[in-house]
C-alpha atoms as a PDB file:
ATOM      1  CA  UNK A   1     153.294  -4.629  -9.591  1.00  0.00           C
ATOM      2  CA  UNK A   2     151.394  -1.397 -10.373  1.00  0.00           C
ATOM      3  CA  UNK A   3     147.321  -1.333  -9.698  1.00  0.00           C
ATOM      4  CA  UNK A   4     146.987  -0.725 -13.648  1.00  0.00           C
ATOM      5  CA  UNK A   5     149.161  -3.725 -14.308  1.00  0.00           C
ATOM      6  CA  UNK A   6     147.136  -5.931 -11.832  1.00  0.00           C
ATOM      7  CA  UNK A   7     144.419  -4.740 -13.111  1.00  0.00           C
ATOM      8  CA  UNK A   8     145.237  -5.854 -16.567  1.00  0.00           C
ATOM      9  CA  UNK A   9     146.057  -9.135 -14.914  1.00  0.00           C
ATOM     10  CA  UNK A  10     143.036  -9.568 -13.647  1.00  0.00           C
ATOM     11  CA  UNK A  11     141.033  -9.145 -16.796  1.00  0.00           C
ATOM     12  CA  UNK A  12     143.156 -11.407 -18.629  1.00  0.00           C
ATOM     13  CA  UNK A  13     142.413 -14.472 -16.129  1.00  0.00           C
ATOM     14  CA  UNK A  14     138.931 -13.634 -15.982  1.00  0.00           C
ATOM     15  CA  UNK A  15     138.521 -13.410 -19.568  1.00  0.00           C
ATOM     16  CA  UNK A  16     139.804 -16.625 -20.061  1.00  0.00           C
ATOM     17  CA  UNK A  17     137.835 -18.134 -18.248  1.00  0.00           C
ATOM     18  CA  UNK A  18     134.519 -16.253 -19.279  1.00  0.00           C
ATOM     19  CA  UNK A  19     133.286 -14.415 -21.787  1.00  0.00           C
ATOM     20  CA  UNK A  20     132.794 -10.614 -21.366  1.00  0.00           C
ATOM     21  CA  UNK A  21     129.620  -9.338 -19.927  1.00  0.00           C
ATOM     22  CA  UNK A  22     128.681  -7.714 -23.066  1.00  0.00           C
ATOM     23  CA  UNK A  23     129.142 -10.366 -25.484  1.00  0.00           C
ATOM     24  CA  UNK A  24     126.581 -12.598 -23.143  1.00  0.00           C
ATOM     25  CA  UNK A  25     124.309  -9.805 -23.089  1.00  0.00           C
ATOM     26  CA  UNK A  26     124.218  -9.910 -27.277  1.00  0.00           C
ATOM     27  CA  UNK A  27     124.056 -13.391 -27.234  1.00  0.00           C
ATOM     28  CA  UNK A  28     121.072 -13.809 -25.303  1.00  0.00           C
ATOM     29  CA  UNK A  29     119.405 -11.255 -26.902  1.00  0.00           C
ATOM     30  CA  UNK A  30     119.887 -13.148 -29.940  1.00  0.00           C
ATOM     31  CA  UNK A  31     118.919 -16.039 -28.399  1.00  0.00           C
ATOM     32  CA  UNK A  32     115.362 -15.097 -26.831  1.00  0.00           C
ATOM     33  CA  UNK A  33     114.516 -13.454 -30.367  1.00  0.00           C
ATOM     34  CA  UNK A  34     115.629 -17.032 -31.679  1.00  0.00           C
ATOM     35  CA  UNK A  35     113.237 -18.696 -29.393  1.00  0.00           C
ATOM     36  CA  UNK A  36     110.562 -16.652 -30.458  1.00  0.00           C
ATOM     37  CA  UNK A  37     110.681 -17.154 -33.921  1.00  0.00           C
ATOM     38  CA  UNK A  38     111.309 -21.056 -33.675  1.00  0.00           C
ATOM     39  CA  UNK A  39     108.266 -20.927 -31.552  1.00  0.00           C
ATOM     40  CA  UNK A  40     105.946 -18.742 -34.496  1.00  0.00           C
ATOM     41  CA  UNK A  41     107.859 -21.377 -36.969  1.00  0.00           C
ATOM     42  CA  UNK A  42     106.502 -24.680 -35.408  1.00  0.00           C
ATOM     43  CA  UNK A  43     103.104 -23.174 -34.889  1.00  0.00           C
ATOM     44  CA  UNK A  44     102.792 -22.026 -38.458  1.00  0.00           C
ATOM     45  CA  UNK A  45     104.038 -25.702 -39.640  1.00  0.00           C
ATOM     46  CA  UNK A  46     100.921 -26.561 -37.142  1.00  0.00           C
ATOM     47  CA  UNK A  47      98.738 -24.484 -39.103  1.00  0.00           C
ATOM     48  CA  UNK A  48      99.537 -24.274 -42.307  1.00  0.00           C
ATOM     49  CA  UNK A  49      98.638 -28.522 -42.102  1.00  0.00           C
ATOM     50  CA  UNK A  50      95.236 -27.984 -43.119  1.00  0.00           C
ATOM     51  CA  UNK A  51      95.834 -24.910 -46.251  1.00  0.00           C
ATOM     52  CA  UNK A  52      98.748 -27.520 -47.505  1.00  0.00           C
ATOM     53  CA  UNK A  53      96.419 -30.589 -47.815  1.00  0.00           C
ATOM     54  CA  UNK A  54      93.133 -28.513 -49.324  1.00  0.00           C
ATOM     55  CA  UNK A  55      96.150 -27.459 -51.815  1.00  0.00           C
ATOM     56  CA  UNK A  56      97.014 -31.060 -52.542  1.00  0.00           C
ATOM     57  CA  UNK A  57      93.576 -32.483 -52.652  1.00  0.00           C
ATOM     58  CA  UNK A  58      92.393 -29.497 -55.000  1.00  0.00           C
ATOM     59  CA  UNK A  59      95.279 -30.740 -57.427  1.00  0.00           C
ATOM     60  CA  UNK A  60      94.999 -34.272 -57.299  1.00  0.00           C
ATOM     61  CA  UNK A  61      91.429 -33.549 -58.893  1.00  0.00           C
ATOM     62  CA  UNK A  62      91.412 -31.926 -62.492  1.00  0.00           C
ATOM     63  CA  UNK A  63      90.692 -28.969 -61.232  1.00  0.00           C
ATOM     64  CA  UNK A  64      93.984 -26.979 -62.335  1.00  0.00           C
ATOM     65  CA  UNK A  65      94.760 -23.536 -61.148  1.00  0.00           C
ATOM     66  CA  UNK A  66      93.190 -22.281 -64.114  1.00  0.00           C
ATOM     67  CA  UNK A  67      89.929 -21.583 -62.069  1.00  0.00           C
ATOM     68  CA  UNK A  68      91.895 -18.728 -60.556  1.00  0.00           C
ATOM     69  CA  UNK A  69      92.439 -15.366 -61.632  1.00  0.00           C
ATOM     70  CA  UNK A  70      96.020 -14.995 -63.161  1.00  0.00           C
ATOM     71  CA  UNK A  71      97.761 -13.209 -60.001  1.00  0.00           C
ATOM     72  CA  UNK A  72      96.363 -16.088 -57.808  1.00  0.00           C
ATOM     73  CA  UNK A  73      97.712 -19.051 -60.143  1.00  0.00           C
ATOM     74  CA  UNK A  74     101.185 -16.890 -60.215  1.00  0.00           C
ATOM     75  CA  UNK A  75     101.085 -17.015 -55.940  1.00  0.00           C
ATOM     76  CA  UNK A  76      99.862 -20.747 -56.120  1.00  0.00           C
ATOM     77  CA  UNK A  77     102.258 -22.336 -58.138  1.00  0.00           C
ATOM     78  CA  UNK A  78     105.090 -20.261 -55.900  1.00  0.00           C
ATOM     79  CA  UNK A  79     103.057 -21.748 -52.772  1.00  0.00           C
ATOM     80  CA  UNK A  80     103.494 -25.263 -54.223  1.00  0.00           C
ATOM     81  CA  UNK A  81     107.236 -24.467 -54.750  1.00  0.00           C
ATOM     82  CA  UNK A  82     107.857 -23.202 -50.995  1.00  0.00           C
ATOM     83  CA  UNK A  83     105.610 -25.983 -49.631  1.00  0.00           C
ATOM     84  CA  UNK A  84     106.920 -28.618 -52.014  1.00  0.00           C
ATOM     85  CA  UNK A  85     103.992 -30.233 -52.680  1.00  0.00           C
ATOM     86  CA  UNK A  86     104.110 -32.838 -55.107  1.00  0.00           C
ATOM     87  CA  UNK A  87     101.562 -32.078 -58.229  1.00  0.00           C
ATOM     88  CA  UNK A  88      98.649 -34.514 -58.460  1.00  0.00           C
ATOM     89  CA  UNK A  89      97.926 -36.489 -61.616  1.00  0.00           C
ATOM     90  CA  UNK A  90      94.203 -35.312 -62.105  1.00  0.00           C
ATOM     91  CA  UNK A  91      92.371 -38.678 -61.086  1.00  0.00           C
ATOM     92  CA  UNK A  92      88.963 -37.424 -60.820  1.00  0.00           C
ATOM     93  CA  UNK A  93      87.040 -35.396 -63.322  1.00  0.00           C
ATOM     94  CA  UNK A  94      85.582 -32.889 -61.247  1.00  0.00           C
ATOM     95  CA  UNK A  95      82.249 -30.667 -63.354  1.00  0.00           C
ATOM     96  CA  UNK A  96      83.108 -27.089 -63.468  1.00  0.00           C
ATOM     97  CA  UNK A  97      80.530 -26.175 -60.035  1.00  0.00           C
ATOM     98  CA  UNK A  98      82.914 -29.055 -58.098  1.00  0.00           C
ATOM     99  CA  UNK A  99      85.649 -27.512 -59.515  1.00  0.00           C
ATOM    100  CA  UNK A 100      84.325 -24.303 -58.403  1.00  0.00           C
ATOM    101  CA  UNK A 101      83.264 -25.797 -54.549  1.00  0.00           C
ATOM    102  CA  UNK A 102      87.267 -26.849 -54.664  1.00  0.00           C
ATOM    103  CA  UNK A 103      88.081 -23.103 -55.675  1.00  0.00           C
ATOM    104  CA  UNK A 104      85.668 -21.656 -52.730  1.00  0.00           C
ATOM    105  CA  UNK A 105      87.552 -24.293 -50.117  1.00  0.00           C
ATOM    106  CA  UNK A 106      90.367 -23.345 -50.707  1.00  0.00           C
ATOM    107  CA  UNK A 107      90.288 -19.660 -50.374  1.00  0.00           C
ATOM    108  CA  UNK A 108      87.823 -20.689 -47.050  1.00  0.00           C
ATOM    109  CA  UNK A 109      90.963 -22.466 -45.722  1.00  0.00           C
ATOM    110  CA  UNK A 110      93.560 -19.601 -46.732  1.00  0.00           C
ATOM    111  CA  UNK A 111      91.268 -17.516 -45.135  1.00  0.00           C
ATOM    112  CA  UNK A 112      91.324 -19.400 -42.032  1.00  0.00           C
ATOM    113  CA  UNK A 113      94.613 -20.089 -41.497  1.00  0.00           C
ATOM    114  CA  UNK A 114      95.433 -16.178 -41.886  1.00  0.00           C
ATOM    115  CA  UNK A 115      92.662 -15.494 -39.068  1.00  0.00           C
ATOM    116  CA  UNK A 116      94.268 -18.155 -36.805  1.00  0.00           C
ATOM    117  CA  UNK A 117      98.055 -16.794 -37.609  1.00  0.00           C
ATOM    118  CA  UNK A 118      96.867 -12.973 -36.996  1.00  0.00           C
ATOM    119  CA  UNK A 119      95.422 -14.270 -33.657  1.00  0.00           C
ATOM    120  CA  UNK A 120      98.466 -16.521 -32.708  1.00  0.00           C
ATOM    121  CA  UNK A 121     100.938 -13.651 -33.375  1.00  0.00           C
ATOM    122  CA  UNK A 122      98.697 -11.149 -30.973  1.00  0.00           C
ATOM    123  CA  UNK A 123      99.108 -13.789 -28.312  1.00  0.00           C
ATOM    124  CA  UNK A 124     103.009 -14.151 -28.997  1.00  0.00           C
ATOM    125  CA  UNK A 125     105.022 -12.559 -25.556  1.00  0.00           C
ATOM    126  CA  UNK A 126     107.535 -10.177 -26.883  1.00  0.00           C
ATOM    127  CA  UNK A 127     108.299  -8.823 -23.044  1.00  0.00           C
ATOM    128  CA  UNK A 128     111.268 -10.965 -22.635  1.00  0.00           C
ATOM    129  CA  UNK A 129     112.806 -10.058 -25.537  1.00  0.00           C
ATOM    130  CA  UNK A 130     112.132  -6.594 -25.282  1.00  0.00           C
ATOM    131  CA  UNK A 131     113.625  -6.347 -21.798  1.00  0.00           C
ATOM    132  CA  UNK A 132     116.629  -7.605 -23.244  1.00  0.00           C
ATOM    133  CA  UNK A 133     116.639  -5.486 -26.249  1.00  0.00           C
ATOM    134  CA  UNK A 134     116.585  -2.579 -23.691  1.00  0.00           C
ATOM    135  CA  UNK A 135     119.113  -3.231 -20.987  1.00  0.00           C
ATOM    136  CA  UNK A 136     121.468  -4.682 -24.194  1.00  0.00           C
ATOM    137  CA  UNK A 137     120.659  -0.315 -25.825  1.00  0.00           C
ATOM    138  CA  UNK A 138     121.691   0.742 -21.836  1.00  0.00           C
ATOM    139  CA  UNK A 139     124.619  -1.248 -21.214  1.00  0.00           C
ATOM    140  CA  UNK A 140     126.565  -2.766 -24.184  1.00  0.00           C
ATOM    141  CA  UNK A 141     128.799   0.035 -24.880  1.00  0.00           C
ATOM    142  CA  UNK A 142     129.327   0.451 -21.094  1.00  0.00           C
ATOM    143  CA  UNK A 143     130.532  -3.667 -20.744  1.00  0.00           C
ATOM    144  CA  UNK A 144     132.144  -3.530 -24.136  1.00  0.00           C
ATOM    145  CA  UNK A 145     134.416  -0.364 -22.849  1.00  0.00           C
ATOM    146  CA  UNK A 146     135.041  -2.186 -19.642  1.00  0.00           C
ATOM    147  CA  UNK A 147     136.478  -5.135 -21.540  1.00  0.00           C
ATOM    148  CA  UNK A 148     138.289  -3.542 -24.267  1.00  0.00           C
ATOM    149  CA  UNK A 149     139.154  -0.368 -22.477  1.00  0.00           C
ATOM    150  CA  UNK A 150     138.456   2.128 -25.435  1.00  0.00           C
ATOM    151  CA  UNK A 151     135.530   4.230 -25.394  1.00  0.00           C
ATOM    152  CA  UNK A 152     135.839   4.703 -28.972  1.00  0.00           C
ATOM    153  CA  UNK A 153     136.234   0.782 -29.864  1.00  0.00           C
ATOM    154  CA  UNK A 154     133.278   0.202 -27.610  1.00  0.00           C
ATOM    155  CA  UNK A 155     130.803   2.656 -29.091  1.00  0.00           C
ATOM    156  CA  UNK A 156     132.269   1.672 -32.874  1.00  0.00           C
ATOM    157  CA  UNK A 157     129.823  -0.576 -34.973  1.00  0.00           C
ATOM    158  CA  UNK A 158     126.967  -0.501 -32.346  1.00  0.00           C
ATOM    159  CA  UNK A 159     123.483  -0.054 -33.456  1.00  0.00           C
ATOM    160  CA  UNK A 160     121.053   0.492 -30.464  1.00  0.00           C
ATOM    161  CA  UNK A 161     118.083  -2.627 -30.995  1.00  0.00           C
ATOM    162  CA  UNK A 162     114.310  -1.528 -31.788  1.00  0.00           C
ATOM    163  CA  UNK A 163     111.685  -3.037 -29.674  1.00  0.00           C
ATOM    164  CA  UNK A 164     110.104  -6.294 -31.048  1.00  0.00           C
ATOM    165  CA  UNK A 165     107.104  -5.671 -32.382  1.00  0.00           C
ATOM    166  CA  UNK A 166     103.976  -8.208 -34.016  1.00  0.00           C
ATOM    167  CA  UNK A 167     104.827  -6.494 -37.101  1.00  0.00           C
ATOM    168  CA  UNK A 168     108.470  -8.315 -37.176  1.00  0.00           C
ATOM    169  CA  UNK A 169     106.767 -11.577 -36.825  1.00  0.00           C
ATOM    170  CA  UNK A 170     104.632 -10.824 -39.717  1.00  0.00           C
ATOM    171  CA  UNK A 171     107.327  -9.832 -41.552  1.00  0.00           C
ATOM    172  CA  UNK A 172     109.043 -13.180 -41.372  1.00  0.00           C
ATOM    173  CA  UNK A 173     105.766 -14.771 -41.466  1.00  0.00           C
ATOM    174  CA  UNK A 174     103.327 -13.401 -43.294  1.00  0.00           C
ATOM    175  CA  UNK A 175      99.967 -14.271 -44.332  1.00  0.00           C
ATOM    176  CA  UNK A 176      99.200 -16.002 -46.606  1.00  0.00           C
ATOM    177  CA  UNK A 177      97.482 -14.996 -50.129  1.00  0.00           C
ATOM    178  CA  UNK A 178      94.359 -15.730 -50.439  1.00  0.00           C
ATOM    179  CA  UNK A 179      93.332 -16.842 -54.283  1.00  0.00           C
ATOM    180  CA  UNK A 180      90.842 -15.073 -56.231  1.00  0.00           C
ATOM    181  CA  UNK A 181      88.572 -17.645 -58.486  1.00  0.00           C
ATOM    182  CA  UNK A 182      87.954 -16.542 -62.231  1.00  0.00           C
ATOM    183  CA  UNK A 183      84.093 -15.997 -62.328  1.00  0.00           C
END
């Protein structure tokens, strides 16, 4: 047996029984960024608790989203379709400065909840994934040309990784916007 043929050989049994270096190095990139965003996800189901249930209580009043300016209704009702809140019926009748009171808590609460969410984000650890964002940019093509012994195969398709950044996060979770009441 030649070395080259050994060589082969060799890759062939190891590959079967593992998977290349490079393909575990994009994997658990993928899979740190994944556990940062499920951990922004359940923390923003956390928070958004209390914006969800002024939203319900303000429509199982009368008070309709008429009190807000027309931009704000337009987000609302798209809020209640993302949150799938179901509509109240209106049981109270609310006079126009309760409906108003209703207006101002709700905005208070946005308003909240996107102070909270800025300052959970700021406290989110992206060093993890950012130290594998940069040794997968130094040494996937290397691994991949190792494996598939083809410098131009290796270096085809690959896209070096930017760092993550807060403004990713905010990206897939943004804040939320806050209503304007009609005066």
């Amino acid at each position: 047996m030649t070395d080259l043929s050994e060589l082969q050989l060799f890759q062939q049994v190891i590959m079967s029984f593992d998977t290349p270096a490079y393909m575990r190095r994009a994997r658990d990139v993928e899979a740190a960024w994944n556990a940062v965003v499920m951990l922004c996800r359940k923390e923003r189901e956390k928070l958004l608790a209390a914006p969800q249930r002024r939203l319900r209580n303000l429509l199982d009043t009368d008070v309709h989203l008429s009190v807000f300016d027309t931009r704000s209704a337009i987000s609302l009702r798209a809020v209640l379709q993302q949150w799938n809140l179901p509509v109240g019926k209106g049981t109270s009748r609310a006079s126009i400065p309760a409906k108003r009171g209703d207006a101002d808590r709700l905005i208070a609460t946005f308003e909240h909840f996107n102070n909270r969410w800025t300052t959970f984000l700021a406290t989110v650890d992206l060093a993890e994934v950012n130290r594998l964002r940069t040794a997968y940019n130094e040494f996937y093509v290397l691994e991949k040309e190792c494996a598939v012994r083809s410098p131009a195969v290796a270096r085809a398709g690959f896209q070096p990784l930017q760092p993550a950044t807060v403004q990713d996060l905010q990206h897939l979770f943004p804040l939320l916007d806050v209503p304007v009441r009609r005066q």
